[in-house]
Amino acid sequence: MSTLEFTQAEEAFRLEAREWLAANNPGRLPSMDTAEGAAAHREWERTLASGRWSVVTWPEAYGGRDASLTEWVIFEEEYYLADAPTRISQNGISLLAPIIFGHGTESQKERYLRDMTDGSLVWAQAWSEPEAGSDLASLRATATQVEGGWRLNGQKTWSSRAPFADRGFGLFRSDPSAERHRGLTYFLFDLRAEGVSVRPIDQLDGTPGFAEIFFDDVFVADEDVLGAVGDGWKVAMSTAGNERGLSLRSPGRFCAAAVRLVGLYRERGLADPGLRGAGDEVVDAWIGAEAYRLYTWATVTHVEAGGSVGAEGSINKLWWSDLDLSLHETALSLLGGEAELAGPWLDDYLFSLSGPIYAGTNQIQRNIVAERVLGLPRGGR
Amino acid sequence: MRFGRTPEQHAFSEALDDLLGAADVPSAARAWAGDDRSAGLKIWQRLAELSVTGLLVPESDGGVGADPVDLTVAFERLGYHGVPGPWIESVAVAPRLLGGTPEAGVLSRVASGEALVSVASGGRALDADVVEQTYALESRVGLDTPPPPPLVEPGERQRAGVETNTVASATLSRATVGSEQKSVDPSRRLFDVTAGDEVVTLDPRPALELGTLACAAMLHGAGLRLLDDSVAYVKQRTQFGRPIGEFQAVKHLLADVRVALDFAAPLIHNAALELDAEVPTAARAVSAAKVAAGDAAYLASRTALQVHGAIGYTREFDLSLWILRVRALVGAWGTPAEHRARILESLVVEPVETPSRGEI
Ligand SMILES: Cc1cc2nc3c(=O)[nH]c(=O)nc-3n(C[C@H](O)[C@H](O)[C@H](O)COP(=O)(O)OP(=O)(O)OC[C@H]3O[C@@H](n4cnc5c(N)ncnc54)[C@H](O)[C@@H]3O)c2cc1C
């Protein structure tokens, strides 16, 4: 008997998701960071959308189900338990869409929301620059006002999915006299527009998971400014807490990985006395995932009661990224001499290595926890 | 009491640094991964001129008959510079494995750098496509018992690997090379092998211990490189208007790597001395060295990636060569779990000599 009690409607939702996934899930597809894999993942998004499973929490008018946060977490649990494909549309639906819903014009909602639900419009996030990583506010790419719109110049980098995406969203300095967080504007742009060049960059696994983007006098119309001019930082950060705290990495993913890890241990560890020590690590991974699952239900309860996730989102990010890495390190221990060979565990391990870096490095997250959650004095930076 | 490298060994290490530091090894490693072995083989020849390839080959066969400590000096530098190729197999394992067998004839050419050989460890052989000969080892439990399945049987690989390290009798054969397997480190070209023409039955352990020791030294060297590159990077990379090396969070991560590497070094040195002296605890010492070097190098790779941020996560930045190499070597020549099990067994089974008060 579980201490978590779901309503009948929630249980029915879970069952419906499970059955639909069982009937439609293609399993692992070729990496979405290859041309072939990107096409297959877009196709999968189309299938998801056709079943109205791609954006469950969105209003029905935009292809969603008006599902609650609870139902979203349930969906994610089922999704990852089924080992369904990675989501190529993630940047759009979980990073950009909440901002369009909150700050976008009706025209932007009409033009962009629907198309990102079925894989026909894949977005890349273009925030980081070569000299502006952890210190994002030092960004230098510029936007200059011209007749009817803006001209973008400069360089963005580490933009995930950009090699195969359609459009990008990012922050540009629209007021050259303003410093740091001020004078930034949030723009939506076409990755194939004149003046944009995308240079794919191979990640550790050898696939181009991200890219540099160069802007040479790229024209963007006024209608593609998201939020008010000069308000870019505020707009961008308006959902950051929720992203780190909830929507970026739901517990389903780690619970499912922990289940698979137990399976690997059953297969490899039980028979091999030399791997007995790894049993403790398997258990720790399971405990970590279980803690994350329960922590998330507490967060959901808090948010559904009208609360919000602020700096606490950093606590969450530290937990899942460290958990993901140690879980996959344990899997490689269980694979023993074969750990170095290509395979799904190795792929997922290599990806887990980046968790402590992207979405704000774990050093930055610890600074946030120490200063904004614990209230310690701010260090020099 | 004297515990440490000799002035000659320091000089040897510096000579290797001079040579390899100027040889653009990263390009050679990338080319090696991409099927162009010419630059890597050129480096092999240059190192042969410094007698690296003949370290363990007896003088009578044209080698220098050096000791295992010399071996660790060389392999630490090979690891530091990220040199690709079947170094462990040809230079650390082959001389002891093939010496005194009908295959011993190849050793003089190994020493001169003319011949590269590979030896399957855990069912796969490195660079079997470029070497003159690949050898396989099958453990033999006893003359009357049928030999266990070949090392390449799927799922049997791990245990077969341990057996050869602990079983006193094995069949050495010329291997038949099968298909290539993709390693996390693209410059590690691995091939499945099956045992072919039988050469001789022998005790493979001394040779395999030398391979494990060389791997530990290589890991240590790779860890030192990852640390050096990271220290240089954090001094130069600025965020929030200052070098990121000014942030304590970054400093402490790097300091911990230094601690781990510094404590792996004496274990490697001691294992080399114990192997040389053929003391009964030598195998345990080798395992301790491999575990500590693997842990330290892995910590170095994790930390290097973290302090570099996204640029460390790319293939085009050279750091990735060492990050991926370390990941592969941690599980090569015996996994940490296998080596820990071997240490534990030795500690439990063999009485540990308690040092006298004076020694404490
Ligand atoms: C797989 C992956 C995908 C990514 N996808 C995207 C994307 O889609 N779009 C995008 O815009 N960006 C993306 N990024 C970039 C990511 O946001 C940055 O890597 C991150 O913000 C860190 O910046 P940096 O890499 O420049 O590292 P740096 O900021 O240079 O940091 C280097 C090191 O210094 C430390 N450090 C920096 N400042 C401090 C401080 N004040 N205190 C303590 N330590 C500090 C960091 O923690 C880190 O260890 C991605 C990165 C990765 C790895």
mmCIF file with all atom_site columns, N, CA, C and O in Angstrom, chain A residues 2 80 236 255 338 359:
data_model
loop_
_atom_site.group_PDB
_atom_site.id
_atom_site.type_symbol
_atom_site.label_atom_id
_atom_site.label_alt_id
_atom_site.label_comp_id
_atom_site.label_asym_id
_atom_site.label_entity_id
_atom_site.label_seq_id
_atom_site.pdbx_PDB_ins_code
_atom_site.Cartn_x
_atom_site.Cartn_y
_atom_site.Cartn_z
_atom_site.occupancy
_atom_site.B_iso_or_equiv
_atom_site.pdbx_formal_charge
_atom_site.auth_seq_id
_atom_site.auth_comp_id
_atom_site.auth_asym_id
_atom_site.auth_atom_id
_atom_site.pdbx_PDB_model_num
ATOM 1  N N  . SER A 1 2   ? 0.624  2.047  -0.920  1.00 0.00 ? 2   SER A N  1
ATOM 2  C CA . SER A 1 2   ? 1.459  3.248  -1.037  1.00 0.00 ? 2   SER A CA 1
ATOM 3  C C  . SER A 1 2   ? 0.919  4.357  -0.155  1.00 0.00 ? 2   SER A C  1
ATOM 4  O O  . SER A 1 2   ? -0.274 4.442  0.093   1.00 0.00 ? 2   SER A O  1
ATOM 5  N N  . TYR A 1 80  ? 9.120  7.196  -19.047 1.00 0.00 ? 80  TYR A N  1
ATOM 6  C CA . TYR A 1 80  ? 10.489 6.699  -18.898 1.00 0.00 ? 80  TYR A CA 1
ATOM 7  C C  . TYR A 1 80  ? 10.538 5.229  -18.525 1.00 0.00 ? 80  TYR A C  1
ATOM 8  O O  . TYR A 1 80  ? 11.461 4.514  -18.902 1.00 0.00 ? 80  TYR A O  1
ATOM 9  N N  . ALA A 1 236 ? 13.407 35.834 -19.069 1.00 0.00 ? 236 ALA A N  1
ATOM 10 C CA . ALA A 1 236 ? 14.103 34.546 -19.126 1.00 0.00 ? 236 ALA A CA 1
ATOM 11 C C  . ALA A 1 236 ? 14.098 33.852 -17.774 1.00 0.00 ? 236 ALA A C  1
ATOM 12 O O  . ALA A 1 236 ? 13.965 32.636 -17.685 1.00 0.00 ? 236 ALA A O  1
ATOM 13 N N  . CYS A 1 255 ? 13.853 7.128  -11.814 1.00 0.00 ? 255 CYS A N  1
ATOM 14 C CA . CYS A 1 255 ? 13.244 5.913  -11.262 1.00 0.00 ? 255 CYS A CA 1
ATOM 15 C C  . CYS A 1 255 ? 13.366 4.780  -12.270 1.00 0.00 ? 255 CYS A C  1
ATOM 16 O O  . CYS A 1 255 ? 13.716 3.655  -11.930 1.00 0.00 ? 255 CYS A O  1
ATOM 17 N N  . GLU A 1 338 ? 33.467 -4.889 -19.940 1.00 0.00 ? 338 GLU A N  1
ATOM 18 C CA . GLU A 1 338 ? 32.760 -4.473 -21.151 1.00 0.00 ? 338 GLU A CA 1
ATOM 19 C C  . GLU A 1 338 ? 32.254 -3.042 -21.068 1.00 0.00 ? 338 GLU A C  1
ATOM 20 O O  . GLU A 1 338 ? 31.641 -2.544 -22.012 1.00 0.00 ? 338 GLU A O  1
ATOM 21 N N  . ALA A 1 359 ? 22.424 23.720 -17.573 1.00 0.00 ? 359 ALA A N  1
ATOM 22 C CA . ALA A 1 359 ? 21.367 24.299 -16.722 1.00 0.00 ? 359 ALA A CA 1
ATOM 23 C C  . ALA A 1 359 ? 21.958 24.960 -15.469 1.00 0.00 ? 359 ALA A C  1
ATOM 24 O O  . ALA A 1 359 ? 21.332 24.985 -14.418 1.00 0.00 ? 359 ALA A O  1
#
